[in-house]
Short mmCIF file of C-alpha atoms in Angstrom, two decimals:
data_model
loop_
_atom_site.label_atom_id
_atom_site.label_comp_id
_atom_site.label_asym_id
_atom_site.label_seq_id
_atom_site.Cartn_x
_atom_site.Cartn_y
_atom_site.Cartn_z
CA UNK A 1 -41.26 24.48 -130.89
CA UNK A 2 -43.04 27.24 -128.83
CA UNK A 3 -43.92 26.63 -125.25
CA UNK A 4 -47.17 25.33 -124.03
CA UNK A 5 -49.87 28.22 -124.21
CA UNK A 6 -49.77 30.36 -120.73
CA UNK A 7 -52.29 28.96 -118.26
CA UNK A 8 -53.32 32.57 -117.57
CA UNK A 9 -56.89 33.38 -119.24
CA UNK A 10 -56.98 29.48 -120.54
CA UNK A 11 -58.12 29.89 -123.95
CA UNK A 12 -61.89 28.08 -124.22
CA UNK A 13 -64.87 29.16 -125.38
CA UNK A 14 -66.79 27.90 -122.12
CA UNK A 15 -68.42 30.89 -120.47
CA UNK A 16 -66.66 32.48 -117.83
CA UNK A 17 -68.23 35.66 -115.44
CA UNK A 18 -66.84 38.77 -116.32
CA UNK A 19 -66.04 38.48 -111.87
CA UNK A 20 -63.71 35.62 -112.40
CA UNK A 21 -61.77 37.31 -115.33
CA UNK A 22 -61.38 39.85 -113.63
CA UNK A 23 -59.94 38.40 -110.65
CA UNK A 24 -57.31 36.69 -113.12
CA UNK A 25 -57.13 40.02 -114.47
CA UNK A 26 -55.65 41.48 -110.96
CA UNK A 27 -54.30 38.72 -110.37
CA UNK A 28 -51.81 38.59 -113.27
CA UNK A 29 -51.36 42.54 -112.74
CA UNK A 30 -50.20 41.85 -109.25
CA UNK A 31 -47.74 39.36 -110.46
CA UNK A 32 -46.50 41.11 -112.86
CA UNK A 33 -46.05 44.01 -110.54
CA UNK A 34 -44.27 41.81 -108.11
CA UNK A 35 -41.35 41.11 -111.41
CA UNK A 36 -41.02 44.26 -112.60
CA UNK A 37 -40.21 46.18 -108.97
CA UNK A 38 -37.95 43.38 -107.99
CA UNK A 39 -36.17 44.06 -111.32
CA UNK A 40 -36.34 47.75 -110.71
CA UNK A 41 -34.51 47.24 -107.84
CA UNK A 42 -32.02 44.79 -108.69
CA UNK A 43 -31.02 46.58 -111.64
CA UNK A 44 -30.47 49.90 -110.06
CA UNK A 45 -28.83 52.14 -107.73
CA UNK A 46 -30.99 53.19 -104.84
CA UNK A 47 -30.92 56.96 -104.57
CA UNK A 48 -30.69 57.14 -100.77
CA UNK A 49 -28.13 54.66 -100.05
CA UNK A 50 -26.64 54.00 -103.07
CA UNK A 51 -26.63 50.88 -102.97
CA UNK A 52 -26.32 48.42 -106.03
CA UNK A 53 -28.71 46.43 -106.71
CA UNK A 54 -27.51 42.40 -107.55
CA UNK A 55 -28.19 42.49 -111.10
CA UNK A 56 -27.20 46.30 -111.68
CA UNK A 57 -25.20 46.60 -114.86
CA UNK A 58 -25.45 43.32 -116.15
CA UNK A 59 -27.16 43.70 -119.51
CA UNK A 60 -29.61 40.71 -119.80
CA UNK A 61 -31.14 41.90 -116.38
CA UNK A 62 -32.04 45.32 -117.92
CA UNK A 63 -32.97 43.69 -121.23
CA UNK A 64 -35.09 41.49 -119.28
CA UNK A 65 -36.76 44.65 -117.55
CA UNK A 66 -37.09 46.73 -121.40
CA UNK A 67 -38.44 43.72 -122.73
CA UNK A 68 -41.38 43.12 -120.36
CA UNK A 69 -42.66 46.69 -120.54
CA UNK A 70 -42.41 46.61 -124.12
CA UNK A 71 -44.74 43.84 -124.69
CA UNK A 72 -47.04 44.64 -121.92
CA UNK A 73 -47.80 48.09 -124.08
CA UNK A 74 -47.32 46.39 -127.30
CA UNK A 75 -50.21 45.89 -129.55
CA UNK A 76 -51.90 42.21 -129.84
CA UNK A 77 -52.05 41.77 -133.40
CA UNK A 78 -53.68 38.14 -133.40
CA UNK A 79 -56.89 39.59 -132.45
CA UNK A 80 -60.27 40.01 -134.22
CA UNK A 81 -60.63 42.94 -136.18
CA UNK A 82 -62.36 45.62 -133.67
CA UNK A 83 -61.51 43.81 -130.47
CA UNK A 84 -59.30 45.88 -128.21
CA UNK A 85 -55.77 44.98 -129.31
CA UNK A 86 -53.89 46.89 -126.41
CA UNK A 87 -53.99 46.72 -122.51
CA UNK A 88 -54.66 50.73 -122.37
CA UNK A 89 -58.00 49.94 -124.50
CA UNK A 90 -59.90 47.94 -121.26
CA UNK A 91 -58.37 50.50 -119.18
CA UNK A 92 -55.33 49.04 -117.99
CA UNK A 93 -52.85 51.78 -117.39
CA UNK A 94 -49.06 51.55 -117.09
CA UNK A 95 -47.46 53.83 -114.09
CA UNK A 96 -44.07 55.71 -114.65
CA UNK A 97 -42.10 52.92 -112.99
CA UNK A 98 -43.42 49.92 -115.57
CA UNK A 99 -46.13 48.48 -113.10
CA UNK A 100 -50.02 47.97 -114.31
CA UNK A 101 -53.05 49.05 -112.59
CA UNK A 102 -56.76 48.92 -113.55
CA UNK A 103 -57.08 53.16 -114.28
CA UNK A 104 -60.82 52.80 -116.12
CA UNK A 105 -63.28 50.51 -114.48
CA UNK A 106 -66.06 51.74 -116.22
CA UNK A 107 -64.20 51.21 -119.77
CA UNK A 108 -62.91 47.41 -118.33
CA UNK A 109 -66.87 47.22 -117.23
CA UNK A 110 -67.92 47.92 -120.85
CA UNK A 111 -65.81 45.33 -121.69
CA UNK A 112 -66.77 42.57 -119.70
CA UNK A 113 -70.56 43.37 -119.89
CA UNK A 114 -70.28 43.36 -123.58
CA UNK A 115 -68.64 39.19 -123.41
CA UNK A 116 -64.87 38.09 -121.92
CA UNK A 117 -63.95 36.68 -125.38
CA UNK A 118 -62.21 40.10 -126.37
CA UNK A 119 -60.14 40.03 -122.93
CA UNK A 120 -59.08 36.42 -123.00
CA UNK A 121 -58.14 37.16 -126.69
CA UNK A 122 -55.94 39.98 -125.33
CA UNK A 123 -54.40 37.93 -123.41
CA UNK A 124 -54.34 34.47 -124.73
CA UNK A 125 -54.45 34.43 -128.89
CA UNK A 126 -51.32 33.41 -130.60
CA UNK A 127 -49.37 36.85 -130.00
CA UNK A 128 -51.62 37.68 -127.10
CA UNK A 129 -50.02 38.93 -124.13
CA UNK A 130 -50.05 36.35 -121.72
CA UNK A 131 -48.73 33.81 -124.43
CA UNK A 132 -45.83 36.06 -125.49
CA UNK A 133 -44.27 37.34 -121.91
CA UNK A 134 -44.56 33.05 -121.62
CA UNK A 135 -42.52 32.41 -124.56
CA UNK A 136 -39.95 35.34 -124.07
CA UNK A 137 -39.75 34.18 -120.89
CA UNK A 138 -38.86 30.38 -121.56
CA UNK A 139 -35.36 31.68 -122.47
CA UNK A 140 -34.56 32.92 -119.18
CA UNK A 141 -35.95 30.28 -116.69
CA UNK A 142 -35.63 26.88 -118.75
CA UNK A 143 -32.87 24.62 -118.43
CA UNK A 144 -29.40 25.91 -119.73
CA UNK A 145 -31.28 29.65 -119.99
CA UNK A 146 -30.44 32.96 -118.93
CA UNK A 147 -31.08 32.22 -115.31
CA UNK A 148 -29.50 28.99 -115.11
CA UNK A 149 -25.84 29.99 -116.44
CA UNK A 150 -25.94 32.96 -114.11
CA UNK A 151 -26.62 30.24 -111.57
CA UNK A 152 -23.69 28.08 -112.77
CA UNK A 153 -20.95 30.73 -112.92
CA UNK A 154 -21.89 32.82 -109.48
CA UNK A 155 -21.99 28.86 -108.00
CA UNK A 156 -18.25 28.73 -109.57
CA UNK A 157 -17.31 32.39 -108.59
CA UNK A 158 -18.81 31.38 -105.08
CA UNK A 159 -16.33 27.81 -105.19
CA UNK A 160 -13.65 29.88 -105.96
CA UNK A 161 -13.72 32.84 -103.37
CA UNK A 162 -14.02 29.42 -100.94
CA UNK A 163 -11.02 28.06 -102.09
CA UNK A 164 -9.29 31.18 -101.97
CA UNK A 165 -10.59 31.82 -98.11
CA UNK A 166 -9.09 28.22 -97.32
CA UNK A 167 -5.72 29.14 -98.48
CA UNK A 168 -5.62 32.43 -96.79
CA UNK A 169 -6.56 30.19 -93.89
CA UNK A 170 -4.27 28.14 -94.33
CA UNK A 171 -1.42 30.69 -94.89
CA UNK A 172 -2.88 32.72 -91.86
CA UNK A 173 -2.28 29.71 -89.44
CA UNK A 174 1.25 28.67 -90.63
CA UNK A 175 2.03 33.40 -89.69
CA UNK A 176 0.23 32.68 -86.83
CA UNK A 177 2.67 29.03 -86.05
CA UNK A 178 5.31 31.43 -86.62
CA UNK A 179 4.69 34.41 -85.11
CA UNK A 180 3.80 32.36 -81.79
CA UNK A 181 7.12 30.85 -81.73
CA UNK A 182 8.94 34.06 -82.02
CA UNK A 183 7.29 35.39 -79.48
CA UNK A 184 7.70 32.44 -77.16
CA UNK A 185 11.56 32.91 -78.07
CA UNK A 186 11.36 36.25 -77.38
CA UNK A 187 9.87 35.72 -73.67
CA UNK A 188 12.74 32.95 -73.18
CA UNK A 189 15.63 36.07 -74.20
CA UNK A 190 13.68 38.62 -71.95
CA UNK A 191 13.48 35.90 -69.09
CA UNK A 192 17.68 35.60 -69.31
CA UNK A 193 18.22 39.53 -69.94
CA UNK A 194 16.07 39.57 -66.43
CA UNK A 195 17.70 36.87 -64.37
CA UNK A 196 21.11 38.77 -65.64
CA UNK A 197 20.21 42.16 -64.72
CA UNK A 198 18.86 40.51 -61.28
CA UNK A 199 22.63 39.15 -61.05
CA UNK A 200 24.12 41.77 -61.71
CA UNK A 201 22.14 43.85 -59.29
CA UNK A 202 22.95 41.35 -56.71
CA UNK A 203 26.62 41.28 -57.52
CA UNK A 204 26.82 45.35 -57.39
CA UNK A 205 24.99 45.38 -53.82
CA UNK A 206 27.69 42.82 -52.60
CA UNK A 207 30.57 45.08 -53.70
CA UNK A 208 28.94 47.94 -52.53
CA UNK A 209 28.33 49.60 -55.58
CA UNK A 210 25.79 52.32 -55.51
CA UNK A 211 23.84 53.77 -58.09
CA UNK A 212 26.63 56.30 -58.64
CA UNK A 213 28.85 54.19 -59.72
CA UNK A 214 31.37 54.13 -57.25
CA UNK A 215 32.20 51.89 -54.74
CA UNK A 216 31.76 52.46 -51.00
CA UNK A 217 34.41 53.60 -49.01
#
């Protein structure tokens, strides 16, 4: 059963000013933007610090990523025949780095002064774009999905590296235990080595035995 249809561009036939669509318009650009640089990020290495990202090298991550840009530049094919079937057609452009960004107002002006119905047919017919990234996306984010096993084993992973911090702890204290009670055996054996020597000392000075080693004539 696929997913609800994407509230984005609600499909109606209800008019709608060509200002409002396209404030969904840049609205769902800037959204979309937001996604793909976070998953730019997590799924690389950043060339100044080298620095991993949290996702970098795990396939479905980068999938993810590929996936997105591919349907975002994809053609629509549930369209009317002669309606702009492609994002680049109402001058939506995609930069070097996978983000959007409106590159031909006068073309997405033409557009939108000509009736919204080809836009929100772009977006929101049975393959439109809109509808698709939503169904793609179901697999990641619903329950038992992509997202939510990651979730369950780094939850595990993070149980375990606990449970292996309490028994280091726990080892840690009983070396610690010990190591305090050597040492407080240790002071007790210097204490009598001193109170000897001090003896000792005392007994040389009453026999009059220098430092020399003789005794005093």
């Amino acid at each position: 059963r696929r997913p609800p249809r994407s509230t984005l561009f609600p499909y109606t036939t209800i008019f709608r000013s060509s200002e409002t669509v396209k404030g969904e318009l840049e609205a769902f650009i800037a959204d979309y933007n937001v996604v793909i640089k976070f998953l730019n990020s997590e799924t690389g290495i950043n060339s100044t610090t080298y620095k991993r990202g949290t996702f970098t090298g795990k396939y479905s991550y980068t999938n993810l990523k590929l996936n997105l840009r591919s349907l975002i530049s994809g053609p629509v094919d549930s369209v009317e025949e002669g309606a702009p079937s492609m994002l680049t057609q109402i001058g939506i452009e995609i930069n070097r780095d996978g983000t959007l960004k409106i590159g031909d107002e006068d073309k997405l002006s033409g557009y939108m002064e000509s009736g919204n119905s080809s836009i929100l047919n772009l977006f929101n017919s049975q393959s439109g774009v809109a509808y698709t990234i939503n169904d793609f996306l179901e697999n990641f984010v619903k329950t038992g999905g992509i997202v939510d096993d990651d979730k369950k084993l780094l939850n595990t992973r993070i149980k375990n590296i606990g449970s292996r911090v309490d028994d280091f702890e726990y080892r840690l204290q009983i070396r610690s235990n010990t190591l305090r009670k050597q040492y407080a055996s240790l002071q007790k054996m210097l204490s009598r080595l001193n109170s000897q020597r001090a003896m000792i000392n005392n007994a040389m000075s009453i026999y009059g035995y220098g430092s020399s080693g003789y005794g005093a004539y």
